[in-house]
């Protein structure tokens, strides 16, 4: 008997049921920086999530898409993990890919991008993906994570155990 997948709420109306594209560059994925961490966290939450970066074929066994156009009609939310100056065509690319929401991570949002999203009818969500992650309580390192403190009262997604939540 198949077990139903539990859906967990995330930021501002997003949930683990949405499909995501994490947009970064090869360095941010390969060196396990924020793009990799956001992609990994969403994947661990049980979300359908695609990594997007030019010049990278695979990461941790998953195919990496070179641009959002390759994901047309597959994702509902884009999660950019690049600085605003590297996101010149983000809104246009998101519209062409059929995405209705952009979840801006810390330091990726700008007023110009907000205006473009408003003009294009794209919903803007701001905040870090990692705020919704449960950090191990046995390790006091969670208290050192800025995402833990910033998201102290945010909804959390339980840790996956034995392939189930």
Short mmCIF file of N, CA and C in Angstrom, two decimals:
data_model
loop_
_atom_site.label_atom_id
_atom_site.label_comp_id
_atom_site.label_asym_id
_atom_site.label_seq_id
_atom_site.Cartn_x
_atom_site.Cartn_y
_atom_site.Cartn_z
N UNK A 1 0.84 -1.17 0.00
CA UNK A 1 0.00 0.00 0.00
C UNK A 1 0.89 1.24 0.00
N UNK A 2 0.64 2.16 -0.93
CA UNK A 2 1.44 3.38 -1.04
C UNK A 2 1.05 4.36 0.06
N UNK A 3 2.05 4.96 0.64
CA UNK A 3 1.82 5.93 1.70
C UNK A 3 1.74 7.32 1.09
N UNK A 4 0.76 8.11 1.55
CA UNK A 4 0.62 9.46 1.03
C UNK A 4 1.77 10.34 1.50
N UNK A 5 2.20 11.20 0.62
CA UNK A 5 3.28 12.12 0.94
C UNK A 5 2.71 13.26 1.78
N UNK A 6 3.37 13.54 2.90
CA UNK A 6 2.95 14.63 3.76
C UNK A 6 3.44 15.94 3.17
N UNK A 7 2.57 16.93 3.14
CA UNK A 7 2.92 18.24 2.60
C UNK A 7 3.13 19.20 3.77
N UNK A 8 4.28 19.88 3.76
CA UNK A 8 4.63 20.81 4.82
C UNK A 8 4.63 22.23 4.29
N UNK A 9 4.14 23.20 5.08
CA UNK A 9 4.19 24.60 4.65
C UNK A 9 5.62 25.14 4.77
N UNK A 10 5.93 26.08 3.90
CA UNK A 10 7.21 26.78 3.94
C UNK A 10 6.92 28.27 4.04
N UNK A 11 7.62 29.09 3.33
CA UNK A 11 7.48 30.55 3.41
C UNK A 11 6.30 31.05 2.59
N UNK A 12 5.50 31.92 3.18
CA UNK A 12 4.47 32.71 2.50
C UNK A 12 3.67 31.96 1.44
N UNK A 13 3.06 30.87 1.81
CA UNK A 13 2.20 30.14 0.89
C UNK A 13 2.91 29.05 0.08
N UNK A 14 4.20 28.97 0.18
CA UNK A 14 4.92 27.89 -0.50
C UNK A 14 4.82 26.64 0.36
N UNK A 15 4.96 25.49 -0.27
CA UNK A 15 4.94 24.23 0.48
C UNK A 15 5.87 23.23 -0.18
N UNK A 16 5.98 22.08 0.44
CA UNK A 16 6.83 21.03 -0.12
C UNK A 16 6.18 20.40 -1.35
N UNK A 17 4.95 20.78 -1.66
CA UNK A 17 4.28 20.28 -2.85
C UNK A 17 4.69 21.05 -4.11
N UNK A 18 5.16 22.27 -3.95
CA UNK A 18 5.61 23.07 -5.10
C UNK A 18 6.84 22.41 -5.74
N UNK A 19 7.09 22.76 -6.99
CA UNK A 19 8.29 22.30 -7.68
C UNK A 19 9.25 23.47 -7.81
N UNK A 20 10.54 23.22 -7.62
CA UNK A 20 11.53 24.28 -7.49
C UNK A 20 12.67 24.13 -8.48
N UNK A 21 13.23 25.28 -8.87
CA UNK A 21 14.49 25.34 -9.62
C UNK A 21 15.42 26.23 -8.82
N UNK A 22 16.54 25.67 -8.38
CA UNK A 22 17.53 26.45 -7.64
C UNK A 22 18.56 26.94 -8.64
N UNK A 23 18.66 28.26 -8.77
CA UNK A 23 19.51 28.89 -9.76
C UNK A 23 20.81 29.37 -9.11
N UNK A 24 21.92 28.84 -9.60
CA UNK A 24 23.22 29.23 -9.08
C UNK A 24 24.25 29.21 -10.20
N UNK A 25 25.50 29.09 -9.83
CA UNK A 25 26.54 28.88 -10.83
C UNK A 25 27.33 27.64 -10.41
N UNK A 26 28.21 27.19 -11.27
CA UNK A 26 28.94 25.95 -11.00
C UNK A 26 29.68 26.01 -9.68
N UNK A 27 30.30 27.14 -9.38
CA UNK A 27 31.07 27.26 -8.14
C UNK A 27 30.18 27.13 -6.91
N UNK A 28 29.00 27.75 -6.94
CA UNK A 28 28.11 27.72 -5.77
C UNK A 28 27.53 26.32 -5.53
N UNK A 29 27.48 25.50 -6.57
CA UNK A 29 27.04 24.12 -6.39
C UNK A 29 28.21 23.21 -6.02
N UNK A 30 29.31 23.33 -6.73
CA UNK A 30 30.44 22.43 -6.51
C UNK A 30 31.12 22.64 -5.16
N UNK A 31 31.19 23.86 -4.69
CA UNK A 31 31.87 24.15 -3.42
C UNK A 31 30.91 24.11 -2.23
N UNK A 32 29.72 23.56 -2.47
CA UNK A 32 28.71 23.38 -1.42
C UNK A 32 28.36 24.69 -0.73
N UNK A 33 28.23 25.73 -1.53
CA UNK A 33 27.82 27.03 -1.00
C UNK A 33 26.30 27.10 -0.97
N UNK A 34 25.73 28.29 -0.90
CA UNK A 34 24.29 28.43 -0.64
C UNK A 34 23.41 27.74 -1.69
N UNK A 35 23.75 27.79 -2.95
CA UNK A 35 22.92 27.15 -3.98
C UNK A 35 22.83 25.65 -3.70
N UNK A 36 23.95 25.03 -3.40
CA UNK A 36 23.96 23.60 -3.10
C UNK A 36 23.15 23.32 -1.83
N UNK A 37 23.35 24.14 -0.79
CA UNK A 37 22.64 23.93 0.47
C UNK A 37 21.13 24.08 0.30
N UNK A 38 20.70 25.09 -0.47
CA UNK A 38 19.26 25.30 -0.70
C UNK A 38 18.69 24.13 -1.50
N UNK A 39 19.39 23.71 -2.55
CA UNK A 39 18.95 22.58 -3.37
C UNK A 39 18.85 21.32 -2.52
N UNK A 40 19.86 21.08 -1.72
CA UNK A 40 19.92 19.88 -0.88
C UNK A 40 18.80 19.90 0.17
N UNK A 41 18.59 21.07 0.78
CA UNK A 41 17.53 21.18 1.80
C UNK A 41 16.16 20.91 1.19
N UNK A 42 15.87 21.52 0.04
CA UNK A 42 14.57 21.29 -0.61
C UNK A 42 14.41 19.82 -1.00
N UNK A 43 15.48 19.23 -1.48
CA UNK A 43 15.46 17.81 -1.84
C UNK A 43 15.19 16.96 -0.59
N UNK A 44 15.85 17.28 0.51
CA UNK A 44 15.64 16.56 1.76
C UNK A 44 14.24 16.76 2.32
N UNK A 45 13.61 17.90 2.01
CA UNK A 45 12.22 18.14 2.43
C UNK A 45 11.25 17.27 1.65
N UNK A 46 11.71 16.63 0.57
CA UNK A 46 10.84 15.81 -0.26
C UNK A 46 10.28 16.56 -1.45
N UNK A 47 10.79 17.74 -1.74
CA UNK A 47 10.33 18.54 -2.87
C UNK A 47 10.92 18.02 -4.18
N UNK A 48 10.23 18.30 -5.27
CA UNK A 48 10.80 18.11 -6.59
C UNK A 48 11.61 19.37 -6.86
N UNK A 49 12.92 19.22 -7.03
CA UNK A 49 13.79 20.38 -7.16
C UNK A 49 14.88 20.09 -8.19
N UNK A 50 15.12 21.09 -9.04
CA UNK A 50 16.11 20.95 -10.11
C UNK A 50 17.23 21.98 -9.92
N UNK A 51 18.50 21.54 -9.98
CA UNK A 51 19.60 22.51 -9.94
C UNK A 51 19.80 23.13 -11.33
N UNK A 52 20.05 24.43 -11.38
CA UNK A 52 20.25 25.14 -12.64
C UNK A 52 21.55 25.93 -12.56
N UNK A 53 22.52 25.59 -13.42
CA UNK A 53 23.80 26.29 -13.47
C UNK A 53 24.48 26.00 -14.81
N UNK A 54 25.01 27.04 -15.42
CA UNK A 54 25.75 26.84 -16.67
C UNK A 54 27.08 26.16 -16.40
N UNK A 55 27.50 25.32 -17.33
CA UNK A 55 28.82 24.71 -17.25
C UNK A 55 28.95 23.57 -16.26
N UNK A 56 27.86 23.01 -15.82
CA UNK A 56 27.90 21.89 -14.88
C UNK A 56 26.90 20.84 -15.35
N UNK A 57 27.35 19.61 -15.54
CA UNK A 57 26.48 18.56 -16.06
C UNK A 57 25.73 17.82 -14.96
N UNK A 58 26.43 17.48 -13.87
CA UNK A 58 25.83 16.71 -12.78
C UNK A 58 26.36 17.19 -11.43
N UNK A 59 25.52 17.03 -10.41
CA UNK A 59 25.95 17.31 -9.05
C UNK A 59 25.31 16.26 -8.15
N UNK A 60 26.12 15.59 -7.38
CA UNK A 60 25.64 14.53 -6.47
C UNK A 60 24.70 13.55 -7.16
N UNK A 61 24.99 13.20 -8.40
CA UNK A 61 24.19 12.23 -9.13
C UNK A 61 22.97 12.79 -9.83
N UNK A 62 22.68 14.08 -9.67
CA UNK A 62 21.51 14.69 -10.31
C UNK A 62 21.93 15.51 -11.52
N UNK A 63 21.08 15.51 -12.54
CA UNK A 63 21.33 16.32 -13.74
C UNK A 63 21.20 17.79 -13.38
N UNK A 64 22.13 18.59 -13.91
CA UNK A 64 22.07 20.04 -13.72
C UNK A 64 21.62 20.66 -15.04
N UNK A 65 20.62 21.49 -15.01
CA UNK A 65 20.10 22.15 -16.20
C UNK A 65 20.87 23.45 -16.40
N UNK A 66 21.14 23.78 -17.65
CA UNK A 66 21.96 24.96 -17.93
C UNK A 66 21.17 26.27 -17.85
N UNK A 67 19.84 26.20 -18.00
CA UNK A 67 19.03 27.41 -17.90
C UNK A 67 17.58 27.05 -17.57
N UNK A 68 16.78 28.05 -17.25
CA UNK A 68 15.39 27.82 -16.88
C UNK A 68 14.54 27.36 -18.06
N UNK A 69 14.95 27.73 -19.28
CA UNK A 69 14.18 27.35 -20.46
C UNK A 69 14.07 25.83 -20.60
N UNK A 70 15.07 25.10 -20.13
CA UNK A 70 15.03 23.64 -20.19
C UNK A 70 13.98 23.07 -19.23
N UNK A 71 13.47 23.88 -18.32
CA UNK A 71 12.50 23.43 -17.33
C UNK A 71 11.11 23.99 -17.56
N UNK A 72 10.82 24.45 -18.76
CA UNK A 72 9.53 25.05 -19.07
C UNK A 72 8.39 24.10 -18.66
N UNK A 73 7.46 24.64 -17.90
CA UNK A 73 6.29 23.93 -17.39
C UNK A 73 6.61 22.81 -16.40
N UNK A 74 7.82 22.80 -15.84
CA UNK A 74 8.17 21.79 -14.84
C UNK A 74 8.25 22.37 -13.44
N UNK A 75 8.50 23.68 -13.32
CA UNK A 75 8.68 24.28 -12.00
C UNK A 75 7.72 25.44 -11.78
N UNK A 76 7.33 25.61 -10.51
CA UNK A 76 6.44 26.71 -10.17
C UNK A 76 7.17 27.82 -9.41
N UNK A 77 8.36 27.50 -8.86
CA UNK A 77 9.10 28.46 -8.05
C UNK A 77 10.57 28.45 -8.45
N UNK A 78 11.13 29.64 -8.68
CA UNK A 78 12.56 29.77 -8.93
C UNK A 78 13.21 30.30 -7.65
N UNK A 79 14.33 29.68 -7.26
CA UNK A 79 15.06 30.08 -6.06
C UNK A 79 16.44 30.56 -6.51
N UNK A 80 16.61 31.87 -6.73
CA UNK A 80 17.93 32.35 -7.17
C UNK A 80 18.91 32.43 -6.00
N UNK A 81 20.13 31.98 -6.26
CA UNK A 81 21.20 32.02 -5.24
C UNK A 81 22.41 32.73 -5.82
N UNK A 82 22.14 33.82 -6.54
CA UNK A 82 23.18 34.65 -7.13
C UNK A 82 22.90 36.10 -6.75
N UNK A 83 23.91 36.93 -6.77
CA UNK A 83 23.72 38.35 -6.48
C UNK A 83 22.90 39.02 -7.58
N UNK A 84 22.17 40.08 -7.27
CA UNK A 84 21.30 40.74 -8.25
C UNK A 84 21.98 41.12 -9.56
N UNK A 85 23.25 41.51 -9.51
CA UNK A 85 23.93 41.88 -10.76
C UNK A 85 24.13 40.69 -11.70
N UNK A 86 23.99 39.48 -11.19
CA UNK A 86 24.09 38.28 -12.02
C UNK A 86 22.73 37.71 -12.40
N UNK A 87 21.67 38.48 -12.13
CA UNK A 87 20.31 38.02 -12.39
C UNK A 87 19.58 38.93 -13.38
N UNK A 88 20.30 39.44 -14.35
CA UNK A 88 19.74 40.41 -15.30
C UNK A 88 18.47 39.92 -16.00
N UNK A 89 18.45 38.66 -16.42
CA UNK A 89 17.31 38.14 -17.18
C UNK A 89 16.43 37.20 -16.36
N UNK A 90 16.57 37.22 -15.04
CA UNK A 90 15.83 36.30 -14.18
C UNK A 90 14.33 36.34 -14.39
N UNK A 91 13.75 37.51 -14.31
CA UNK A 91 12.29 37.63 -14.40
C UNK A 91 11.79 37.19 -15.76
N UNK A 92 12.45 37.64 -16.82
CA UNK A 92 12.06 37.24 -18.17
C UNK A 92 12.19 35.73 -18.35
N UNK A 93 13.27 35.16 -17.86
CA UNK A 93 13.48 33.71 -17.97
C UNK A 93 12.42 32.94 -17.17
N UNK A 94 12.07 33.45 -15.99
CA UNK A 94 11.05 32.80 -15.17
C UNK A 94 9.69 32.82 -15.85
N UNK A 95 9.35 33.96 -16.45
CA UNK A 95 8.08 34.06 -17.17
C UNK A 95 8.03 33.07 -18.34
N UNK A 96 9.11 33.01 -19.12
CA UNK A 96 9.16 32.10 -20.26
C UNK A 96 9.11 30.63 -19.83
N UNK A 97 9.62 30.34 -18.64
CA UNK A 97 9.61 28.96 -18.14
C UNK A 97 8.28 28.60 -17.48
N UNK A 98 7.39 29.58 -17.33
CA UNK A 98 6.08 29.32 -16.75
C UNK A 98 6.05 29.36 -15.23
N UNK A 99 7.03 29.98 -14.62
CA UNK A 99 7.08 30.08 -13.15
C UNK A 99 6.27 31.28 -12.69
N UNK A 100 5.52 31.10 -11.62
CA UNK A 100 4.72 32.19 -11.10
C UNK A 100 5.26 32.82 -9.84
N UNK A 101 6.35 32.22 -9.28
CA UNK A 101 6.88 32.72 -8.02
C UNK A 101 8.41 32.68 -8.05
N UNK A 102 9.00 33.68 -7.39
CA UNK A 102 10.45 33.69 -7.19
C UNK A 102 10.70 33.84 -5.70
N UNK A 103 11.46 32.89 -5.14
CA UNK A 103 11.79 32.89 -3.72
C UNK A 103 13.21 33.42 -3.58
N UNK A 104 13.33 34.73 -3.34
CA UNK A 104 14.63 35.38 -3.23
C UNK A 104 15.29 35.00 -1.90
N UNK A 105 16.52 34.55 -1.98
CA UNK A 105 17.32 34.24 -0.80
C UNK A 105 17.94 35.55 -0.29
N UNK A 106 18.54 35.47 0.89
CA UNK A 106 19.18 36.65 1.46
C UNK A 106 20.17 37.23 0.45
N UNK A 107 20.18 38.50 0.25
CA UNK A 107 21.09 39.26 -0.62
C UNK A 107 20.87 39.04 -2.11
N UNK A 108 19.79 38.37 -2.51
CA UNK A 108 19.54 38.21 -3.95
C UNK A 108 18.45 39.15 -4.46
N UNK A 109 17.68 39.75 -3.56
CA UNK A 109 16.59 40.64 -3.92
C UNK A 109 17.11 42.05 -4.14
N UNK A 110 16.47 42.76 -5.08
CA UNK A 110 16.75 44.18 -5.27
C UNK A 110 15.44 44.87 -5.63
N UNK A 111 15.39 46.19 -5.48
CA UNK A 111 14.18 46.94 -5.84
C UNK A 111 13.86 46.78 -7.32
N UNK A 112 14.90 46.78 -8.15
CA UNK A 112 14.70 46.64 -9.60
C UNK A 112 14.06 45.29 -9.93
N UNK A 113 14.56 44.23 -9.29
CA UNK A 113 13.97 42.90 -9.52
C UNK A 113 12.54 42.85 -9.01
N UNK A 114 12.27 43.50 -7.88
CA UNK A 114 10.91 43.57 -7.36
C UNK A 114 9.98 44.26 -8.35
N UNK A 115 10.43 45.38 -8.93
CA UNK A 115 9.61 46.10 -9.91
C UNK A 115 9.36 45.25 -11.15
N UNK A 116 10.39 44.54 -11.61
CA UNK A 116 10.22 43.65 -12.77
C UNK A 116 9.20 42.55 -12.47
N UNK A 117 9.28 41.98 -11.27
CA UNK A 117 8.35 40.92 -10.87
C UNK A 117 6.92 41.46 -10.80
N UNK A 118 6.76 42.65 -10.22
CA UNK A 118 5.44 43.27 -10.13
C UNK A 118 4.85 43.51 -11.51
N UNK A 119 5.67 43.99 -12.44
CA UNK A 119 5.21 44.25 -13.81
C UNK A 119 4.84 42.97 -14.53
N UNK A 120 5.57 41.89 -14.25
CA UNK A 120 5.34 40.61 -14.93
C UNK A 120 4.28 39.75 -14.24
N UNK A 121 3.81 40.18 -13.08
CA UNK A 121 2.81 39.40 -12.35
C UNK A 121 3.38 38.19 -11.63
N UNK A 122 4.65 38.26 -11.27
CA UNK A 122 5.29 37.17 -10.55
C UNK A 122 5.27 37.48 -9.06
N UNK A 123 4.85 36.51 -8.26
CA UNK A 123 4.81 36.67 -6.81
C UNK A 123 6.23 36.59 -6.24
N UNK A 124 6.55 37.49 -5.33
CA UNK A 124 7.87 37.54 -4.71
C UNK A 124 7.79 37.05 -3.27
N UNK A 125 8.67 36.12 -2.95
CA UNK A 125 8.82 35.62 -1.59
C UNK A 125 10.26 35.92 -1.19
N UNK A 126 10.46 36.41 0.01
CA UNK A 126 11.83 36.71 0.47
C UNK A 126 12.12 35.94 1.74
N UNK A 127 13.34 35.42 1.84
CA UNK A 127 13.77 34.68 3.02
C UNK A 127 14.58 33.47 2.61
N UNK A 128 15.26 32.90 3.56
CA UNK A 128 16.18 31.80 3.30
C UNK A 128 15.50 30.44 3.39
N UNK A 129 15.78 29.57 2.44
CA UNK A 129 15.27 28.20 2.45
C UNK A 129 15.70 27.49 3.73
N UNK A 130 16.92 27.74 4.16
CA UNK A 130 17.48 27.02 5.30
C UNK A 130 16.81 27.35 6.62
N UNK A 131 15.99 28.40 6.65
CA UNK A 131 15.26 28.75 7.87
C UNK A 131 14.22 27.69 8.23
N UNK A 132 13.85 26.87 7.26
CA UNK A 132 12.80 25.87 7.47
C UNK A 132 13.35 24.49 7.79
N UNK A 133 14.66 24.42 7.90
CA UNK A 133 15.33 23.16 8.18
C UNK A 133 15.46 22.97 9.69
N UNK A 134 15.28 21.74 10.14
CA UNK A 134 15.51 21.44 11.55
C UNK A 134 16.97 21.06 11.70
N UNK A 135 17.66 21.74 12.58
CA UNK A 135 19.06 21.44 12.84
C UNK A 135 19.13 20.47 14.01
N UNK A 136 20.09 19.54 13.98
CA UNK A 136 20.18 18.53 15.05
C UNK A 136 20.28 19.18 16.43
N UNK A 137 19.44 18.72 17.35
CA UNK A 137 19.44 19.31 18.68
C UNK A 137 20.58 18.80 19.56
N UNK A 138 21.12 17.64 19.23
CA UNK A 138 22.21 17.09 20.03
C UNK A 138 23.50 17.89 19.84
N UNK A 139 23.56 18.58 18.74
CA UNK A 139 24.76 19.36 18.42
C UNK A 139 24.45 20.83 18.65
N UNK A 140 25.24 21.49 19.46
CA UNK A 140 24.97 22.90 19.74
C UNK A 140 25.33 23.80 18.56
N UNK A 141 25.77 23.20 17.45
CA UNK A 141 26.11 24.00 16.28
C UNK A 141 24.90 24.73 15.72
N UNK A 142 23.71 24.22 15.94
CA UNK A 142 22.52 24.91 15.42
C UNK A 142 22.45 26.33 15.94
N UNK A 143 22.98 26.55 17.13
CA UNK A 143 22.94 27.89 17.71
C UNK A 143 23.91 28.84 17.03
N UNK A 144 24.84 28.29 16.26
CA UNK A 144 25.80 29.11 15.54
C UNK A 144 25.32 29.46 14.13
N UNK A 145 24.28 28.77 13.67
CA UNK A 145 23.77 29.00 12.32
C UNK A 145 22.87 30.22 12.28
N UNK A 146 23.21 31.23 11.44
CA UNK A 146 22.33 32.40 11.36
C UNK A 146 20.95 32.04 10.84
N UNK A 147 20.86 31.00 10.01
CA UNK A 147 19.55 30.59 9.50
C UNK A 147 18.69 30.03 10.62
N UNK A 148 19.32 29.38 11.60
CA UNK A 148 18.56 28.86 12.75
C UNK A 148 17.96 30.03 13.52
N UNK A 149 18.76 31.04 13.81
CA UNK A 149 18.27 32.17 14.60
C UNK A 149 17.28 33.02 13.84
N UNK A 150 17.53 33.29 12.57
CA UNK A 150 16.60 34.11 11.80
C UNK A 150 15.27 33.41 11.62
N UNK A 151 15.30 32.11 11.57
CA UNK A 151 14.07 31.35 11.35
C UNK A 151 13.58 30.64 12.59
N UNK A 152 13.95 31.13 13.76
CA UNK A 152 13.63 30.47 15.01
C UNK A 152 12.14 30.16 15.14
N UNK A 153 11.28 31.07 14.72
CA UNK A 153 9.85 30.86 14.86
C UNK A 153 9.17 30.45 13.54
N UNK A 154 9.94 30.24 12.49
CA UNK A 154 9.38 29.80 11.22
C UNK A 154 8.97 28.34 11.30
N UNK A 155 8.06 27.95 10.41
CA UNK A 155 7.68 26.54 10.34
C UNK A 155 8.88 25.73 9.90
N UNK A 156 8.98 24.53 10.41
CA UNK A 156 10.11 23.66 10.09
C UNK A 156 9.61 22.39 9.42
N UNK A 157 10.46 21.81 8.59
CA UNK A 157 10.14 20.54 7.95
C UNK A 157 10.92 19.45 8.70
N UNK A 158 10.24 18.41 9.16
CA UNK A 158 10.91 17.34 9.91
C UNK A 158 12.02 16.69 9.09
N UNK A 159 13.00 16.18 9.80
CA UNK A 159 14.10 15.47 9.18
C UNK A 159 13.61 14.15 8.62
N UNK A 160 14.06 13.80 7.45
CA UNK A 160 13.68 12.56 6.80
C UNK A 160 14.37 11.40 7.52
N UNK A 161 13.61 10.39 7.88
CA UNK A 161 14.18 9.21 8.54
C UNK A 161 13.75 7.96 7.80
N UNK A 162 14.69 7.15 7.45
CA UNK A 162 14.44 5.88 6.81
C UNK A 162 13.55 6.03 5.56
N UNK A 163 13.78 7.09 4.78
CA UNK A 163 13.02 7.28 3.55
C UNK A 163 11.64 7.85 3.74
N UNK A 164 11.25 8.13 4.99
CA UNK A 164 9.92 8.69 5.25
C UNK A 164 10.04 9.86 6.20
N UNK A 165 8.99 10.66 6.26
CA UNK A 165 8.97 11.78 7.21
C UNK A 165 8.27 11.35 8.48
#
